[in-house]
Amino acid sequence: MDERIERIHTAADYVREQIGGATPLVGIVLGSGLGKLADMIEDPIVIPYKTVPGFPVSTAVGHKGNYIFGKLGGKQVLAMQGRFHYYEGYPMDLVTISIRVMKLLGVQYLFVSNAAGGTNPDFKVGDLMIIKDHINLLPNPLIGPNMDEFGPRFPDMTCAYDQNLIAKAEEVADSMGIKLQKGVYFGSTGPTYETPAEVRFFTLVGADAVGMSTVPEVIVARHCGITVFGMSCITNISNKDTVAKVLNDGDDVVMQANAAADRMSEIFKQIIASL
């Protein structure tokens, strides 16, 4: 058996045992500073990544490194309290291993979140942005021999982010009196924040927000046939001018994400309740 597939099955078997053979409907990926949603999960079972066979360890600031299984909005969910990044030095099959584990456990929907820099001039710190599409500057996680048991060689990405879930999110936010932005997420490798010239380029090609994650997970989820909804928390405004007055800071990103986490968590919860 392909070593990558064997590792996925071994990890899935372990997680399945820890959650008593349950079948989560929804997988959730919680980005930098957005782990507070895990506190809303009822009857939680915590599974540290370091205990899962073959799993990498999350080293990024604001990522606790746990699976949390339980109920949210009346549905069984499996949340990632922290993700894995390409910039941490992991190959793409490990960056995305958790998504394929979720598929084997029965997950049908994936909700992804991240902290992102706003490149759209209409955005401000604290905004929540529905991801309607993405631009990928990370290595594609499907490069290499195709894992046929998960999906086709050439998966379509025309509607990577589900239109029905986007409409539901807008409906939920409107009922809560929350204004949502909607835009294109640009995924780059990091770990450096972008230069002003890069930010201007990203804006020119259609990016509304930029970050260092999410896209590989979404590509693998769609390859697996999992329905995806994504949301970015705008934690800083990316610098378009070479002026050392407002510099990007990782700790501040986490702080700003924490401030917006309650609103995002409630939106996620209500959408999941409607599934």
Short mmCIF file of C-alpha atoms in Angstrom, two decimals:
data_model
loop_
_atom_site.label_atom_id
_atom_site.label_comp_id
_atom_site.label_asym_id
_atom_site.label_seq_id
_atom_site.Cartn_x
_atom_site.Cartn_y
_atom_site.Cartn_z
CA MET A 1 0.00 0.00 0.00
CA ASP A 2 1.09 3.58 -0.68
CA GLU A 3 2.85 4.76 2.51
CA ARG A 4 0.82 7.98 2.48
CA ILE A 5 -2.47 6.07 2.40
CA GLU A 6 -1.30 3.63 5.07
CA ARG A 7 -0.45 6.55 7.35
CA ILE A 8 -3.90 8.12 6.79
CA HIS A 9 -5.72 4.87 7.58
CA THR A 10 -3.64 4.26 10.70
CA ALA A 11 -4.37 7.78 11.98
CA ALA A 12 -8.09 7.46 11.15
CA ASP A 13 -8.33 4.12 12.97
CA TYR A 14 -6.80 5.69 16.08
CA VAL A 15 -9.11 8.73 16.06
CA ARG A 16 -12.13 6.52 15.39
CA GLU A 17 -11.27 4.46 18.45
CA GLN A 18 -10.91 7.60 20.59
CA ILE A 19 -14.36 8.87 19.60
CA GLY A 20 -16.04 5.51 20.08
CA GLY A 21 -16.70 4.81 16.42
CA ALA A 22 -18.85 7.91 15.99
CA THR A 23 -19.34 9.51 12.57
CA PRO A 24 -18.81 13.27 12.60
CA LEU A 25 -20.83 15.15 10.00
CA VAL A 26 -18.70 18.30 10.02
CA GLY A 27 -14.97 18.92 10.15
CA ILE A 28 -13.75 22.34 11.30
CA VAL A 29 -10.28 23.85 10.92
CA LEU A 30 -9.58 26.65 13.40
CA GLY A 31 -6.81 29.05 12.43
CA SER A 32 -4.59 31.46 14.34
CA GLY A 33 -6.37 32.77 17.42
CA LEU A 34 -9.68 31.26 16.34
CA GLY A 35 -9.60 28.22 18.60
CA LYS A 36 -12.30 29.66 20.87
CA LEU A 37 -14.99 27.88 18.88
CA ALA A 38 -13.70 24.67 20.44
CA ASP A 39 -15.02 25.96 23.79
CA MET A 40 -18.56 25.83 22.36
CA ILE A 41 -18.35 22.11 21.54
CA GLU A 42 -20.49 20.05 23.92
CA ASP A 43 -19.26 16.83 25.57
CA PRO A 44 -15.79 17.32 24.11
CA ILE A 45 -13.26 14.56 23.59
CA VAL A 46 -9.78 16.06 23.25
CA ILE A 47 -7.22 14.19 21.15
CA PRO A 48 -3.76 15.85 21.07
CA TYR A 49 -2.13 15.61 17.65
CA LYS A 50 1.04 14.28 19.29
CA THR A 51 -0.86 11.10 20.25
CA VAL A 52 -2.15 10.38 16.73
CA PRO A 53 0.12 7.94 14.87
CA GLY A 54 1.94 9.55 11.94
CA PHE A 55 0.66 13.07 12.67
CA PRO A 56 2.87 16.15 12.60
CA VAL A 57 2.84 18.64 15.48
CA SER A 58 1.37 22.13 15.09
CA THR A 59 4.05 24.71 15.97
CA ALA A 60 2.39 27.97 14.86
CA VAL A 61 1.49 30.73 17.32
CA GLY A 62 -2.15 30.45 18.41
CA HIS A 63 -2.50 26.78 17.40
CA LYS A 64 -3.03 24.45 20.37
CA GLY A 65 -2.65 21.22 18.42
CA ASN A 66 -5.72 19.16 19.30
CA TYR A 67 -8.64 17.41 17.71
CA ILE A 68 -11.87 18.24 19.57
CA PHE A 69 -14.80 15.88 18.98
CA GLY A 70 -18.30 16.59 20.26
CA LYS A 71 -21.54 18.35 19.37
CA LEU A 72 -22.02 21.81 17.92
CA GLY A 73 -25.39 23.07 16.76
CA GLY A 74 -26.80 19.62 17.51
CA LYS A 75 -24.44 17.92 15.03
CA GLN A 76 -21.39 15.77 15.65
CA VAL A 77 -18.25 17.67 14.70
CA LEU A 78 -14.51 17.10 14.66
CA ALA A 79 -12.59 20.35 15.05
CA MET A 80 -8.90 20.96 14.47
CA GLN A 81 -7.70 23.30 17.20
CA GLY A 82 -4.77 24.44 15.11
CA ARG A 83 -3.58 23.30 11.69
CA PHE A 84 -0.36 22.33 9.93
CA HIS A 85 1.44 24.70 7.58
CA TYR A 86 3.83 24.25 4.67
CA TYR A 87 6.10 26.89 6.21
CA GLU A 88 6.62 24.65 9.24
CA GLY A 89 8.63 22.39 6.95
CA TYR A 90 6.05 19.65 6.48
CA PRO A 91 5.42 18.11 3.06
CA MET A 92 1.97 18.66 1.63
CA ASP A 93 0.77 15.13 2.37
CA LEU A 94 1.28 15.89 6.09
CA VAL A 95 -0.06 19.45 5.86
CA THR A 96 -3.34 17.97 4.63
CA ILE A 97 -3.38 14.55 6.35
CA SER A 98 -6.13 15.60 8.75
CA ILE A 99 -8.56 16.33 5.91
CA ARG A 100 -8.20 12.83 4.51
CA VAL A 101 -8.55 11.39 8.03
CA MET A 102 -11.80 13.33 8.33
CA LYS A 103 -12.99 11.84 5.05
CA LEU A 104 -12.37 8.30 6.32
CA LEU A 105 -14.27 9.14 9.51
CA GLY A 106 -17.33 10.15 7.48
CA VAL A 107 -17.09 13.96 7.43
CA GLN A 108 -19.28 15.47 4.69
CA TYR A 109 -18.72 19.19 5.31
CA LEU A 110 -15.52 21.11 6.03
CA PHE A 111 -15.56 24.56 7.62
CA VAL A 112 -12.18 26.31 7.35
CA SER A 113 -11.12 29.53 9.05
CA ASN A 114 -7.98 31.62 9.10
CA ALA A 115 -6.44 34.90 10.12
CA ALA A 116 -5.63 36.93 7.01
CA GLY A 117 -4.21 40.25 5.94
CA GLY A 118 -6.66 42.49 4.13
CA THR A 119 -5.58 43.71 0.70
CA ASN A 120 -8.98 45.09 -0.29
CA PRO A 121 -9.01 48.82 0.59
CA ASP A 122 -12.61 48.53 1.81
CA PHE A 123 -11.66 46.03 4.52
CA LYS A 124 -10.76 46.92 8.09
CA VAL A 125 -9.25 45.01 11.00
CA GLY A 126 -11.86 42.78 12.63
CA ASP A 127 -13.91 42.17 9.48
CA LEU A 128 -15.07 38.66 8.69
CA MET A 129 -14.74 37.67 5.04
CA ILE A 130 -16.56 34.79 3.39
CA ILE A 131 -14.10 33.10 1.06
CA LYS A 132 -15.78 32.90 -2.34
CA ASP A 133 -12.69 31.69 -4.22
CA HIS A 134 -8.94 31.41 -3.87
CA ILE A 135 -5.67 31.96 -5.71
CA ASN A 136 -2.99 29.40 -4.92
CA LEU A 137 0.72 30.20 -4.72
CA LEU A 138 1.45 27.19 -2.51
CA PRO A 139 2.54 23.82 -3.93
CA ASN A 140 -0.57 21.94 -4.99
CA PRO A 141 -1.13 19.11 -2.45
CA LEU A 142 -2.30 16.75 -5.21
CA ILE A 143 1.10 16.74 -6.97
CA GLY A 144 2.48 13.21 -7.10
CA PRO A 145 0.78 9.83 -7.55
CA ASN A 146 -2.98 10.27 -7.24
CA MET A 147 -4.70 8.67 -4.26
CA ASP A 148 -7.44 7.08 -6.32
CA GLU A 149 -9.46 5.90 -3.32
CA PHE A 150 -10.00 9.53 -2.33
CA GLY A 151 -10.68 11.23 -5.65
CA PRO A 152 -9.91 11.76 -9.36
CA ARG A 153 -6.61 12.78 -10.90
CA PHE A 154 -7.98 16.13 -12.11
CA PRO A 155 -10.63 17.43 -9.66
CA ASP A 156 -12.67 20.47 -10.69
CA MET A 157 -12.29 23.65 -8.61
CA THR A 158 -14.95 25.81 -10.29
CA CYS A 159 -17.05 25.97 -7.10
CA ALA A 160 -14.51 25.06 -4.44
CA TYR A 161 -16.54 27.00 -1.85
CA ASP A 162 -20.16 25.89 -1.69
CA GLN A 163 -22.65 28.46 -2.94
CA ASN A 164 -25.49 27.21 -0.72
CA LEU A 165 -23.38 27.49 2.44
CA ILE A 166 -22.25 30.97 1.41
CA ALA A 167 -25.90 32.03 1.03
CA LYS A 168 -26.73 30.49 4.41
CA ALA A 169 -23.85 32.35 6.07
CA GLU A 170 -25.10 35.65 4.66
CA GLU A 171 -28.59 34.88 5.93
CA VAL A 172 -27.31 33.99 9.40
CA ALA A 173 -25.08 37.05 9.64
CA ASP A 174 -27.91 39.32 8.52
CA SER A 175 -30.15 37.93 11.25
CA MET A 176 -27.39 38.65 13.78
CA GLY A 177 -26.78 42.17 12.48
CA ILE A 178 -23.24 41.29 11.41
CA LYS A 179 -21.81 42.74 8.20
CA LEU A 180 -19.77 40.20 6.29
CA GLN A 181 -17.26 40.89 3.56
CA LYS A 182 -16.88 38.46 0.68
CA GLY A 183 -13.75 37.98 -1.36
CA VAL A 184 -10.86 36.01 -2.81
CA TYR A 185 -8.23 34.50 -0.52
CA PHE A 186 -4.64 34.41 -1.78
CA GLY A 187 -2.59 31.56 -0.31
CA SER A 188 1.18 32.04 -0.17
CA THR A 189 3.88 29.98 1.52
CA GLY A 190 5.05 32.35 4.28
CA PRO A 191 6.51 32.47 6.84
CA THR A 192 7.49 36.03 5.92
CA TYR A 193 4.73 38.59 5.72
CA GLU A 194 4.38 40.00 2.24
CA THR A 195 6.42 42.86 0.85
CA PRO A 196 4.48 45.96 -0.24
CA ALA A 197 5.28 45.09 -3.87
CA GLU A 198 3.82 41.61 -3.37
CA VAL A 199 0.70 43.05 -1.76
CA ARG A 200 0.20 45.38 -4.71
CA PHE A 201 0.64 42.43 -7.07
CA PHE A 202 -1.81 40.25 -5.15
CA THR A 203 -4.38 43.05 -5.25
CA LEU A 204 -3.82 43.53 -8.98
CA VAL A 205 -4.60 39.87 -9.72
CA GLY A 206 -7.79 39.91 -7.66
CA ALA A 207 -6.94 39.07 -4.04
CA ASP A 208 -8.99 40.57 -1.22
CA ALA A 209 -7.08 38.87 1.60
CA VAL A 210 -3.80 37.01 1.90
CA GLY A 211 -2.62 34.23 4.21
CA MET A 212 -0.38 31.20 4.58
CA SER A 213 -2.85 28.32 4.90
CA THR A 214 -6.31 27.01 4.01
CA VAL A 215 -5.94 26.49 0.26
CA PRO A 216 -4.22 23.07 0.48
CA GLU A 217 -6.93 21.85 2.87
CA VAL A 218 -9.67 23.05 0.54
CA ILE A 219 -8.08 21.42 -2.51
CA VAL A 220 -7.78 18.08 -0.71
CA ALA A 221 -11.32 18.34 0.69
CA ARG A 222 -12.76 18.95 -2.77
CA HIS A 223 -10.65 16.09 -4.16
CA CYS A 224 -12.32 13.90 -1.51
CA GLY A 225 -15.82 15.17 -2.37
CA ILE A 226 -16.22 17.11 0.89
CA THR A 227 -18.37 20.27 0.71
CA VAL A 228 -16.43 23.37 1.86
CA PHE A 229 -17.23 26.68 3.54
CA GLY A 230 -14.46 29.14 4.36
CA MET A 231 -14.12 32.34 6.36
CA SER A 232 -11.21 34.70 7.01
CA CYS A 233 -10.81 37.03 9.93
CA ILE A 234 -9.07 40.20 8.77
CA THR A 235 -6.46 40.69 11.48
CA ASN A 236 -4.24 43.27 9.80
CA ILE A 237 -4.21 45.46 6.74
CA SER A 238 -1.37 44.42 4.45
CA ASN A 239 1.14 47.17 3.76
CA LYS A 240 1.12 48.50 0.20
CA ASP A 241 3.72 51.19 0.85
CA THR A 242 7.32 50.79 1.99
CA VAL A 243 6.92 52.83 5.18
CA ALA A 244 8.00 51.42 8.55
CA LYS A 245 5.04 52.77 10.49
CA VAL A 246 2.67 49.81 10.72
CA LEU A 247 4.61 46.56 10.77
CA ASN A 248 3.01 43.12 10.80
CA ASP A 249 3.23 41.24 14.09
CA GLY A 250 2.24 37.62 14.76
CA ASP A 251 1.09 38.22 18.34
CA ASP A 252 -1.15 41.08 17.24
CA VAL A 253 -2.68 38.86 14.55
CA VAL A 254 -3.69 36.34 17.23
CA MET A 255 -5.09 39.12 19.45
CA GLN A 256 -7.23 40.53 16.64
CA ALA A 257 -8.44 37.05 15.70
CA ASN A 258 -9.45 36.38 19.30
CA ALA A 259 -11.50 39.58 19.28
CA ALA A 260 -13.49 38.40 16.24
CA ALA A 261 -13.70 34.72 17.21
CA ASP A 262 -17.03 34.97 19.07
CA ARG A 263 -18.86 36.34 16.03
CA MET A 264 -17.34 33.79 13.68
CA SER A 265 -18.04 30.94 16.09
CA GLU A 266 -21.71 31.81 16.38
CA ILE A 267 -22.06 32.03 12.59
CA PHE A 268 -20.42 28.61 12.18
CA LYS A 269 -22.65 27.15 14.88
CA GLN A 270 -25.86 28.38 13.28
CA ILE A 271 -24.89 27.18 9.81
CA ILE A 272 -23.97 23.75 11.17
CA ALA A 273 -27.31 23.59 13.04
CA SER A 274 -29.09 24.07 9.70
CA LEU A 275 -27.35 21.15 7.96
#
